[in-house]
Amino acid sequence: MTVTLDCRICGGTLHEFFDFGRQPLADAFVTPGDASEEFFHRLAVAMCASCTMVQLLEDVPRERMFRTDYPYLSSGSTAMQEHFRATARYFLDRELRDPGDLVVEFGSNDGIMLDTVARAGRRHLGVEPCAGVAQAAAAKGIRVRNAFFEESTAADVAATEGPAKVIYAANTFSHISYVDSVFRGVDALLAPDGVFVFEDPYMADIIERTSFDQIYDEHFYFFTVRSVQAMAAHYGFELVDVEHLPVHGGEIRYTVARPGARTPSPAVARYLELEKVGRITERSTLDRFASNIESLRATLRGLLERCRDEGRSVVGYGATAKSATLTNYCGIGPDLVSFIADSTPAKQGTLSPGSHIPVRSPEAFADPYPDYALLFAWNHAEEIMRKESRFRDRGGRWILYVPEVRVL
Ligand code: SAH
Ligand code: TYD
Ligand code: ZN
């Protein structure tokens, strides 16, 4: 474990703005009866006074987080399947013009994006360290290398495959503390006119919605347009485009290129201005975010305790990684939420990390329906509420906590 005191990118001074204390690994679901001890780490976040990058203070060894049995499956949401199909079509139409052009995706998981590229018969390669999800992608006919993307992997891919026109990463680049090695890898692999495109949760949306549950071990950096522009420049690249996406509660898709290779889009300057006006990277804003986190905890706990005291049943929906921070920080255990319904086979029959709430199948949710359902997978609210419409028809109520605590 590495404890960071200076910015991982520019070496500037870090200002800590929130400490969640000791937290478990958010995707380390516990097998009941397993005597081996859970791994805890200190989860605290800080902002760099120089380059403004928001980052964790402690870096969990990557092999502990991204294991063979990593349970997260990207294809568990139909809305996300549609999002990644559209992403693939965008690359096929806009970037991969020549039939020989190559797209490399790191963090390709079960192949949710590359599936469309492979079906179109185009050159692609996934780089994914978790063997289980990598195999799921390979079973769909997708080419995958079971490795961590970093300088050596990228150099090896460049030597065997040639340059990549597109290097892509969704919800992965912000998971990687060692960005220096990744950028050297991008430099080794990217074609002269190629683009490195990545999309990750947007810090401005996290602040605005108090979605502090986005903060957990795997999310090492929290990007803004300003901090990504500074990071790209630091490693010899240029931020040339940004696009705000509605997925996962608000993300930005960043397009980075070699300096001068592309004309920067006006969206970059527009977002820099929006961030300035919104004071996103000011310490006072982060202090307000911190006090909003504390109030959210008090409000949500108060509501759940009232439900319990009145004898109402409450079940969680979606055993998300995010819910690890929420339940452990708010002190929500099986006394307040009796179980969590989740569609992921590998999570069913386990206990949630740290808070030890049993995870069961979505069928258990209807057997019988509870009085209240706490929607941990709030980023999939539309899809889940549609799928579970009978719950409300039968008098059930959803509890949401993003952007504020409310009962629907
Ligand atoms: N892109 C998918 C998966 C996101 S989950 C989506 O958006 O749904 C993050 C993924 O990144 C995991 O599958 C994890 O194994 C992978 N990952 C973590 N570090 C990585 C690295 N250095 N190189 C490649 N993949 C990595
Ligand atoms: P998600 O919010 O995508 O990510 P993270 O774990 O990074 O916070 O996780 C969604 C979880 O919700 C995942 O475990 C699958 C589950 N889920 C359902 O059970 N049913 C559904 O209809 C959907 C969309 C997700
Ligand atoms: Zn910095």
PDB file of C-alpha atoms in Angstrom, residues 73-330:
ATOM      1  CA  LEU A  73     -20.027  -7.494 -15.295  1.00  0.00           C
ATOM      2  CA  SER A  74     -20.471  -4.508 -17.609  1.00  0.00           C
ATOM      3  CA  SER A  75     -23.232  -6.174 -19.613  1.00  0.00           C
ATOM      4  CA  GLY A  76     -25.576  -6.372 -16.591  1.00  0.00           C
ATOM      5  CA  SER A  77     -27.387  -3.224 -17.745  1.00  0.00           C
ATOM      6  CA  THR A  78     -29.252  -2.940 -21.039  1.00  0.00           C
ATOM      7  CA  ALA A  79     -28.931   0.865 -20.933  1.00  0.00           C
ATOM      8  CA  MET A  80     -25.142   0.496 -20.734  1.00  0.00           C
ATOM      9  CA  GLN A  81     -25.201  -2.046 -23.574  1.00  0.00           C
ATOM     10  CA  GLU A  82     -26.923   0.592 -25.702  1.00  0.00           C
ATOM     11  CA  HIS A  83     -24.433   3.265 -24.577  1.00  0.00           C
ATOM     12  CA  PHE A  84     -21.449   1.129 -25.613  1.00  0.00           C
ATOM     13  CA  ARG A  85     -23.042   0.062 -28.898  1.00  0.00           C
ATOM     14  CA  ALA A  86     -23.390   3.767 -29.724  1.00  0.00           C
ATOM     15  CA  THR A  87     -19.775   4.357 -28.640  1.00  0.00           C
ATOM     16  CA  ALA A  88     -18.530   1.596 -30.953  1.00  0.00           C
ATOM     17  CA  ARG A  89     -20.578   2.980 -33.844  1.00  0.00           C
ATOM     18  CA  TYR A  90     -19.096   6.421 -33.180  1.00  0.00           C
ATOM     19  CA  PHE A  91     -15.544   5.009 -33.454  1.00  0.00           C
ATOM     20  CA  LEU A  92     -16.426   2.961 -36.559  1.00  0.00           C
ATOM     21  CA  ASP A  93     -17.964   5.987 -38.294  1.00  0.00           C
ATOM     22  CA  ARG A  94     -15.616   8.726 -37.160  1.00  0.00           C
ATOM     23  CA  GLU A  95     -12.170   7.273 -36.415  1.00  0.00           C
ATOM     24  CA  LEU A  96     -11.725   3.796 -37.888  1.00  0.00           C
ATOM     25  CA  ARG A  97     -12.090   4.920 -41.502  1.00  0.00           C
ATOM     26  CA  ASP A  98      -9.431   2.632 -42.969  1.00  0.00           C
ATOM     27  CA  PRO A  99     -10.343  -1.103 -42.887  1.00  0.00           C
ATOM     28  CA  GLY A 100      -6.950  -1.872 -41.296  1.00  0.00           C
ATOM     29  CA  ASP A 101      -7.372   0.605 -38.405  1.00  0.00           C
ATOM     30  CA  LEU A 102      -6.972  -0.870 -34.922  1.00  0.00           C
ATOM     31  CA  VAL A 103      -8.883  -0.030 -31.724  1.00  0.00           C
ATOM     32  CA  VAL A 104      -7.429  -1.072 -28.364  1.00  0.00           C
ATOM     33  CA  GLU A 105      -9.631  -0.928 -25.286  1.00  0.00           C
ATOM     34  CA  PHE A 106      -8.234  -1.335 -21.803  1.00  0.00           C
ATOM     35  CA  GLY A 107     -10.640  -2.401 -19.069  1.00  0.00           C
ATOM     36  CA  SER A 108     -12.711  -4.153 -21.747  1.00  0.00           C
ATOM     37  CA  ASN A 109     -14.376  -6.301 -19.065  1.00  0.00           C
ATOM     38  CA  ASP A 110     -16.909  -8.721 -20.643  1.00  0.00           C
ATOM     39  CA  GLY A 111     -16.553  -7.083 -24.059  1.00  0.00           C
ATOM     40  CA  ILE A 112     -19.570  -4.790 -23.871  1.00  0.00           C
ATOM     41  CA  MET A 113     -18.050  -2.228 -26.295  1.00  0.00           C
ATOM     42  CA  LEU A 114     -15.730  -4.394 -28.419  1.00  0.00           C
ATOM     43  CA  ASP A 115     -18.554  -6.806 -29.219  1.00  0.00           C
ATOM     44  CA  THR A 116     -19.936  -4.336 -31.795  1.00  0.00           C
ATOM     45  CA  VAL A 117     -16.461  -3.753 -33.284  1.00  0.00           C
ATOM     46  CA  ALA A 118     -15.828  -7.511 -33.518  1.00  0.00           C
ATOM     47  CA  ARG A 119     -19.221  -8.124 -35.133  1.00  0.00           C
ATOM     48  CA  ALA A 120     -18.364  -5.462 -37.716  1.00  0.00           C
ATOM     49  CA  GLY A 121     -15.278  -7.570 -38.495  1.00  0.00           C
ATOM     50  CA  ARG A 122     -12.858  -4.776 -37.542  1.00  0.00           C
ATOM     51  CA  ARG A 123      -9.406  -4.988 -35.942  1.00  0.00           C
ATOM     52  CA  HIS A 124      -9.585  -4.745 -32.156  1.00  0.00           C
ATOM     53  CA  LEU A 125      -7.900  -5.849 -28.964  1.00  0.00           C
ATOM     54  CA  GLY A 126      -9.115  -5.760 -25.376  1.00  0.00           C
ATOM     55  CA  VAL A 127      -6.631  -5.529 -22.492  1.00  0.00           C
ATOM     56  CA  GLU A 128      -8.235  -6.805 -19.297  1.00  0.00           C
ATOM     57  CA  PRO A 129      -6.444  -8.083 -16.162  1.00  0.00           C
ATOM     58  CA  CYS A 130      -9.382 -10.008 -14.639  1.00  0.00           C
ATOM     59  CA  ALA A 131      -9.361 -13.489 -16.162  1.00  0.00           C
ATOM     60  CA  GLY A 132     -13.038 -14.247 -15.486  1.00  0.00           C
ATOM     61  CA  VAL A 133     -14.478 -11.269 -17.375  1.00  0.00           C
ATOM     62  CA  ALA A 134     -11.736 -11.515 -20.032  1.00  0.00           C
ATOM     63  CA  GLN A 135     -12.859 -15.099 -20.705  1.00  0.00           C
ATOM     64  CA  ALA A 136     -16.486 -13.946 -20.949  1.00  0.00           C
ATOM     65  CA  ALA A 137     -15.391 -11.523 -23.695  1.00  0.00           C
ATOM     66  CA  ALA A 138     -13.277 -14.161 -25.473  1.00  0.00           C
ATOM     67  CA  ALA A 139     -16.286 -16.495 -25.472  1.00  0.00           C
ATOM     68  CA  LYS A 140     -18.107 -13.862 -27.568  1.00  0.00           C
ATOM     69  CA  GLY A 141     -15.328 -13.970 -30.181  1.00  0.00           C
ATOM     70  CA  ILE A 142     -13.502 -10.860 -28.947  1.00  0.00           C
ATOM     71  CA  ARG A 143      -9.688 -10.736 -28.964  1.00  0.00           C
ATOM     72  CA  VAL A 144      -8.481 -10.064 -25.422  1.00  0.00           C
ATOM     73  CA  ARG A 145      -5.109  -9.947 -23.744  1.00  0.00           C
ATOM     74  CA  ASN A 146      -5.271 -10.868 -20.052  1.00  0.00           C
ATOM     75  CA  ALA A 147      -2.999  -8.144 -18.644  1.00  0.00           C
ATOM     76  CA  PHE A 148      -2.882  -4.755 -16.974  1.00  0.00           C
ATOM     77  CA  PHE A 149      -2.499  -1.940 -19.493  1.00  0.00           C
ATOM     78  CA  GLU A 150       0.725  -0.069 -18.720  1.00  0.00           C
ATOM     79  CA  GLU A 151       3.889   0.888 -20.577  1.00  0.00           C
ATOM     80  CA  SER A 152       5.244  -2.647 -21.098  1.00  0.00           C
ATOM     81  CA  THR A 153       1.897  -4.115 -22.219  1.00  0.00           C
ATOM     82  CA  ALA A 154       1.305  -1.238 -24.635  1.00  0.00           C
ATOM     83  CA  ALA A 155       4.806  -1.538 -26.108  1.00  0.00           C
ATOM     84  CA  ASP A 156       4.234  -5.244 -26.601  1.00  0.00           C
ATOM     85  CA  VAL A 157       0.851  -4.643 -28.279  1.00  0.00           C
ATOM     86  CA  ALA A 158       2.476  -2.016 -30.547  1.00  0.00           C
ATOM     87  CA  ALA A 159       5.206  -4.495 -31.529  1.00  0.00           C
ATOM     88  CA  THR A 160       2.781  -7.281 -32.408  1.00  0.00           C
ATOM     89  CA  GLU A 161      -0.253  -5.371 -33.733  1.00  0.00           C
ATOM     90  CA  GLY A 162       1.160  -2.073 -34.962  1.00  0.00           C
ATOM     91  CA  PRO A 163      -0.163   1.370 -33.983  1.00  0.00           C
ATOM     92  CA  ALA A 164      -3.700   1.916 -32.691  1.00  0.00           C
ATOM     93  CA  LYS A 165      -5.960   4.532 -34.225  1.00  0.00           C
ATOM     94  CA  VAL A 166      -8.090   4.594 -31.094  1.00  0.00           C
ATOM     95  CA  ILE A 167      -7.157   3.732 -27.533  1.00  0.00           C
ATOM     96  CA  TYR A 168     -10.268   3.639 -25.368  1.00  0.00           C
ATOM     97  CA  ALA A 169     -11.044   3.144 -21.693  1.00  0.00           C
ATOM     98  CA  ALA A 170     -14.427   3.485 -19.961  1.00  0.00           C
ATOM     99  CA  ASN A 171     -14.567   3.629 -16.189  1.00  0.00           C
ATOM    100  CA  THR A 172     -11.016   2.352 -16.079  1.00  0.00           C
ATOM    101  CA  PHE A 173      -8.440   5.120 -16.542  1.00  0.00           C
ATOM    102  CA  SER A 174      -9.569   6.824 -13.310  1.00  0.00           C
ATOM    103  CA  HIS A 175      -9.012   3.450 -11.562  1.00  0.00           C
ATOM    104  CA  ILE A 176      -5.295   3.539 -12.373  1.00  0.00           C
ATOM    105  CA  SER A 177      -2.985   5.418  -9.999  1.00  0.00           C
ATOM    106  CA  TYR A 178       0.085   4.798 -12.230  1.00  0.00           C
ATOM    107  CA  VAL A 179      -0.996   7.164 -15.025  1.00  0.00           C
ATOM    108  CA  ASP A 180       2.633   7.964 -15.907  1.00  0.00           C
ATOM    109  CA  SER A 181       3.116   4.399 -17.138  1.00  0.00           C
ATOM    110  CA  VAL A 182      -0.235   4.473 -18.973  1.00  0.00           C
ATOM    111  CA  PHE A 183       0.668   7.679 -20.816  1.00  0.00           C
ATOM    112  CA  ARG A 184       4.060   6.232 -21.804  1.00  0.00           C
ATOM    113  CA  GLY A 185       2.129   3.213 -23.072  1.00  0.00           C
ATOM    114  CA  VAL A 186      -0.252   5.426 -25.036  1.00  0.00           C
ATOM    115  CA  ASP A 187       2.766   7.200 -26.520  1.00  0.00           C
ATOM    116  CA  ALA A 188       4.234   3.849 -27.617  1.00  0.00           C
ATOM    117  CA  LEU A 189       0.991   2.543 -29.117  1.00  0.00           C
ATOM    118  CA  LEU A 190      -1.005   5.477 -30.497  1.00  0.00           C
ATOM    119  CA  ALA A 191      -0.838   6.263 -34.228  1.00  0.00           C
ATOM    120  CA  PRO A 192       0.416   9.827 -34.986  1.00  0.00           C
ATOM    121  CA  ASP A 193      -3.135  11.005 -35.767  1.00  0.00           C
ATOM    122  CA  GLY A 194      -4.828   8.642 -33.317  1.00  0.00           C
ATOM    123  CA  VAL A 195      -6.921   9.475 -30.268  1.00  0.00           C
ATOM    124  CA  PHE A 196      -6.905   8.303 -26.675  1.00  0.00           C
ATOM    125  CA  VAL A 197     -10.509   8.467 -25.452  1.00  0.00           C
ATOM    126  CA  PHE A 198     -11.616   7.803 -21.888  1.00  0.00           C
ATOM    127  CA  GLU A 199     -14.810   8.389 -19.908  1.00  0.00           C
ATOM    128  CA  ASP A 200     -15.105   8.527 -16.158  1.00  0.00           C
ATOM    129  CA  PRO A 201     -17.339   9.992 -13.419  1.00  0.00           C
ATOM    130  CA  TYR A 202     -17.252  13.798 -13.466  1.00  0.00           C
ATOM    131  CA  MET A 203     -16.213  15.420 -10.174  1.00  0.00           C
ATOM    132  CA  ALA A 204     -18.538  18.376 -10.803  1.00  0.00           C
ATOM    133  CA  ASP A 205     -21.537  16.003 -10.959  1.00  0.00           C
ATOM    134  CA  ILE A 206     -20.370  14.139  -7.857  1.00  0.00           C
ATOM    135  CA  ILE A 207     -20.193  17.430  -5.928  1.00  0.00           C
ATOM    136  CA  GLU A 208     -23.511  18.702  -7.266  1.00  0.00           C
ATOM    137  CA  ARG A 209     -25.358  15.449  -6.458  1.00  0.00           C
ATOM    138  CA  THR A 210     -23.434  14.584  -3.283  1.00  0.00           C
ATOM    139  CA  SER A 211     -22.851  11.184  -4.892  1.00  0.00           C
ATOM    140  CA  PHE A 212     -19.979  10.486  -2.516  1.00  0.00           C
ATOM    141  CA  ASP A 213     -20.538   6.745  -2.927  1.00  0.00           C
ATOM    142  CA  GLN A 214     -18.489   7.087  -6.146  1.00  0.00           C
ATOM    143  CA  ILE A 215     -15.506   7.333  -3.814  1.00  0.00           C
ATOM    144  CA  TYR A 216     -14.040   3.871  -3.128  1.00  0.00           C
ATOM    145  CA  ASP A 217     -10.765   1.982  -3.563  1.00  0.00           C
ATOM    146  CA  GLU A 218     -11.067   1.387  -7.322  1.00  0.00           C
ATOM    147  CA  HIS A 219     -11.810   5.035  -8.126  1.00  0.00           C
ATOM    148  CA  PHE A 220      -8.372   6.567  -7.572  1.00  0.00           C
ATOM    149  CA  TYR A 221      -8.824   9.841  -9.494  1.00  0.00           C
ATOM    150  CA  PHE A 222     -11.847  12.117  -9.856  1.00  0.00           C
ATOM    151  CA  PHE A 223     -11.456  14.068 -13.061  1.00  0.00           C
ATOM    152  CA  THR A 224     -12.458  17.566 -14.077  1.00  0.00           C
ATOM    153  CA  VAL A 225     -11.764  19.114 -17.465  1.00  0.00           C
ATOM    154  CA  ARG A 226      -9.201  21.368 -15.832  1.00  0.00           C
ATOM    155  CA  SER A 227      -7.291  18.560 -14.119  1.00  0.00           C
ATOM    156  CA  VAL A 228      -7.389  16.296 -17.191  1.00  0.00           C
ATOM    157  CA  GLN A 229      -6.106  19.107 -19.402  1.00  0.00           C
ATOM    158  CA  ALA A 230      -3.225  19.653 -16.959  1.00  0.00           C
ATOM    159  CA  MET A 231      -2.524  15.899 -16.735  1.00  0.00           C
ATOM    160  CA  ALA A 232      -2.513  15.441 -20.518  1.00  0.00           C
ATOM    161  CA  ALA A 233      -0.123  18.389 -20.939  1.00  0.00           C
ATOM    162  CA  HIS A 234       2.107  17.053 -18.157  1.00  0.00           C
ATOM    163  CA  TYR A 235       2.594  13.812 -20.094  1.00  0.00           C
ATOM    164  CA  GLY A 236       3.046  15.473 -23.496  1.00  0.00           C
ATOM    165  CA  PHE A 237      -0.507  15.201 -24.869  1.00  0.00           C
ATOM    166  CA  GLU A 238      -3.314  17.628 -25.593  1.00  0.00           C
ATOM    167  CA  LEU A 239      -6.958  17.512 -24.491  1.00  0.00           C
ATOM    168  CA  VAL A 240      -8.908  18.169 -27.700  1.00  0.00           C
ATOM    169  CA  ASP A 241     -12.519  17.352 -26.878  1.00  0.00           C
ATOM    170  CA  VAL A 242     -14.917  16.757 -23.994  1.00  0.00           C
ATOM    171  CA  GLU A 243     -18.439  15.414 -24.008  1.00  0.00           C
ATOM    172  CA  HIS A 244     -20.736  15.292 -21.005  1.00  0.00           C
ATOM    173  CA  LEU A 245     -22.483  11.912 -20.736  1.00  0.00           C
ATOM    174  CA  PRO A 246     -25.554  11.033 -18.650  1.00  0.00           C
ATOM    175  CA  VAL A 247     -24.359   7.511 -17.704  1.00  0.00           C
ATOM    176  CA  HIS A 248     -23.377   6.465 -14.158  1.00  0.00           C
ATOM    177  CA  GLY A 249     -24.708   9.713 -12.714  1.00  0.00           C
ATOM    178  CA  GLY A 250     -22.700  12.012 -15.000  1.00  0.00           C
ATOM    179  CA  GLU A 251     -19.424  11.369 -16.756  1.00  0.00           C
ATOM    180  CA  ILE A 252     -17.163  13.155 -19.190  1.00  0.00           C
ATOM    181  CA  ARG A 253     -15.686  11.529 -22.280  1.00  0.00           C
ATOM    182  CA  TYR A 254     -12.251  13.072 -22.833  1.00  0.00           C
ATOM    183  CA  THR A 255     -10.449  12.913 -26.178  1.00  0.00           C
ATOM    184  CA  VAL A 256      -6.689  13.321 -26.000  1.00  0.00           C
ATOM    185  CA  ALA A 257      -4.312  13.530 -28.969  1.00  0.00           C
ATOM    186  CA  ARG A 258      -0.690  14.280 -29.731  1.00  0.00           C
ATOM    187  CA  PRO A 259      -0.054  18.056 -29.524  1.00  0.00           C
ATOM    188  CA  GLY A 260      -1.207  19.810 -32.687  1.00  0.00           C
ATOM    189  CA  ALA A 261      -2.621  16.632 -34.245  1.00  0.00           C
ATOM    190  CA  ARG A 262      -6.255  17.755 -33.820  1.00  0.00           C
ATOM    191  CA  THR A 263      -8.023  21.093 -33.605  1.00  0.00           C
ATOM    192  CA  PRO A 264      -9.405  21.450 -30.073  1.00  0.00           C
ATOM    193  CA  SER A 265     -13.188  21.600 -29.893  1.00  0.00           C
ATOM    194  CA  PRO A 266     -14.812  24.724 -28.366  1.00  0.00           C
ATOM    195  CA  ALA A 267     -16.346  22.370 -25.773  1.00  0.00           C
ATOM    196  CA  VAL A 268     -13.019  22.257 -23.928  1.00  0.00           C
ATOM    197  CA  ALA A 269     -12.952  26.020 -23.312  1.00  0.00           C
ATOM    198  CA  ARG A 270     -16.691  25.998 -22.522  1.00  0.00           C
ATOM    199  CA  TYR A 271     -16.290  23.375 -19.795  1.00  0.00           C
ATOM    200  CA  LEU A 272     -13.207  25.087 -18.371  1.00  0.00           C
ATOM    201  CA  GLU A 273     -15.297  28.246 -18.036  1.00  0.00           C
ATOM    202  CA  LEU A 274     -18.234  26.345 -16.479  1.00  0.00           C
ATOM    203  CA  GLU A 275     -15.889  24.809 -13.920  1.00  0.00           C
ATOM    204  CA  LYS A 276     -14.438  28.229 -13.118  1.00  0.00           C
ATOM    205  CA  VAL A 277     -17.850  29.830 -12.666  1.00  0.00           C
ATOM    206  CA  GLY A 278     -19.011  26.818 -10.615  1.00  0.00           C
ATOM    207  CA  ARG A 279     -15.836  27.069  -8.448  1.00  0.00           C
ATOM    208  CA  ILE A 280     -15.471  23.295  -8.800  1.00  0.00           C
ATOM    209  CA  THR A 281     -11.798  23.232  -7.893  1.00  0.00           C
ATOM    210  CA  GLU A 282     -11.978  25.656  -4.966  1.00  0.00           C
ATOM    211  CA  ARG A 283     -11.405  24.426  -1.454  1.00  0.00           C
ATOM    212  CA  SER A 284     -14.567  26.086  -0.156  1.00  0.00           C
ATOM    213  CA  THR A 285     -16.601  23.994  -2.633  1.00  0.00           C
ATOM    214  CA  LEU A 286     -14.966  20.801  -1.407  1.00  0.00           C
ATOM    215  CA  ASP A 287     -15.598  21.807   2.217  1.00  0.00           C
ATOM    216  CA  ARG A 288     -19.275  22.282   1.366  1.00  0.00           C
ATOM    217  CA  PHE A 289     -19.283  18.883  -0.375  1.00  0.00           C
ATOM    218  CA  ALA A 290     -17.840  17.386   2.840  1.00  0.00           C
ATOM    219  CA  SER A 291     -20.585  18.863   4.997  1.00  0.00           C
ATOM    220  CA  ASN A 292     -23.230  17.684   2.497  1.00  0.00           C
ATOM    221  CA  ILE A 293     -21.851  14.141   2.851  1.00  0.00           C
ATOM    222  CA  GLU A 294     -22.297  14.329   6.619  1.00  0.00           C
ATOM    223  CA  SER A 295     -25.870  15.642   6.336  1.00  0.00           C
ATOM    224  CA  LEU A 296     -26.779  12.947   3.819  1.00  0.00           C
ATOM    225  CA  ARG A 297     -25.578  10.294   6.240  1.00  0.00           C
ATOM    226  CA  ALA A 298     -27.698  11.735   9.077  1.00  0.00           C
ATOM    227  CA  THR A 299     -30.832  12.038   6.898  1.00  0.00           C
ATOM    228  CA  LEU A 300     -30.558   8.561   5.390  1.00  0.00           C
ATOM    229  CA  ARG A 301     -29.797   6.881   8.702  1.00  0.00           C
ATOM    230  CA  GLY A 302     -32.705   8.733  10.308  1.00  0.00           C
ATOM    231  CA  LEU A 303     -35.087   7.491   7.617  1.00  0.00           C
ATOM    232  CA  LEU A 304     -33.892   3.871   7.827  1.00  0.00           C
ATOM    233  CA  GLU A 305     -34.048   3.874  11.636  1.00  0.00           C
ATOM    234  CA  ARG A 306     -37.628   5.178  11.475  1.00  0.00           C
ATOM    235  CA  CYS A 307     -38.554   2.394   9.051  1.00  0.00           C
ATOM    236  CA  ARG A 308     -37.034  -0.177  11.387  1.00  0.00           C
ATOM    237  CA  ASP A 309     -38.707   1.277  14.483  1.00  0.00           C
ATOM    238  CA  GLU A 310     -42.084   1.265  12.718  1.00  0.00           C
ATOM    239  CA  GLY A 311     -41.596  -2.372  11.682  1.00  0.00           C
ATOM    240  CA  ARG A 312     -41.321  -1.653   7.929  1.00  0.00           C
ATOM    241  CA  SER A 313     -39.229  -3.960   5.782  1.00  0.00           C
ATOM    242  CA  VAL A 314     -36.379  -2.445   3.741  1.00  0.00           C
ATOM    243  CA  VAL A 315     -34.421  -4.263   1.045  1.00  0.00           C
ATOM    244  CA  GLY A 316     -31.487  -2.883  -0.982  1.00  0.00           C
ATOM    245  CA  TYR A 317     -31.467  -3.022  -4.786  1.00  0.00           C
ATOM    246  CA  GLY A 318     -28.136  -3.392  -6.642  1.00  0.00           C
ATOM    247  CA  ALA A 319     -25.057  -4.664  -4.783  1.00  0.00           C
ATOM    248  CA  THR A 320     -22.956  -1.924  -6.342  1.00  0.00           C
ATOM    249  CA  ALA A 321     -19.342  -1.166  -5.495  1.00  0.00           C
ATOM    250  CA  LYS A 322     -20.642   2.297  -4.589  1.00  0.00           C
ATOM    251  CA  SER A 323     -22.875   0.831  -1.875  1.00  0.00           C
ATOM    252  CA  ALA A 324     -19.776  -0.340   0.030  1.00  0.00           C
ATOM    253  CA  THR A 325     -18.851   3.260   0.834  1.00  0.00           C
ATOM    254  CA  LEU A 326     -22.457   4.205   1.520  1.00  0.00           C
ATOM    255  CA  THR A 327     -23.270   1.320   3.864  1.00  0.00           C
ATOM    256  CA  ASN A 328     -19.960   1.278   5.700  1.00  0.00           C
ATOM    257  CA  TYR A 329     -19.709   5.035   6.135  1.00  0.00           C
ATOM    258  CA  CYS A 330     -23.379   5.402   7.164  1.00  0.00           C
TER     259      CYS A 330
END
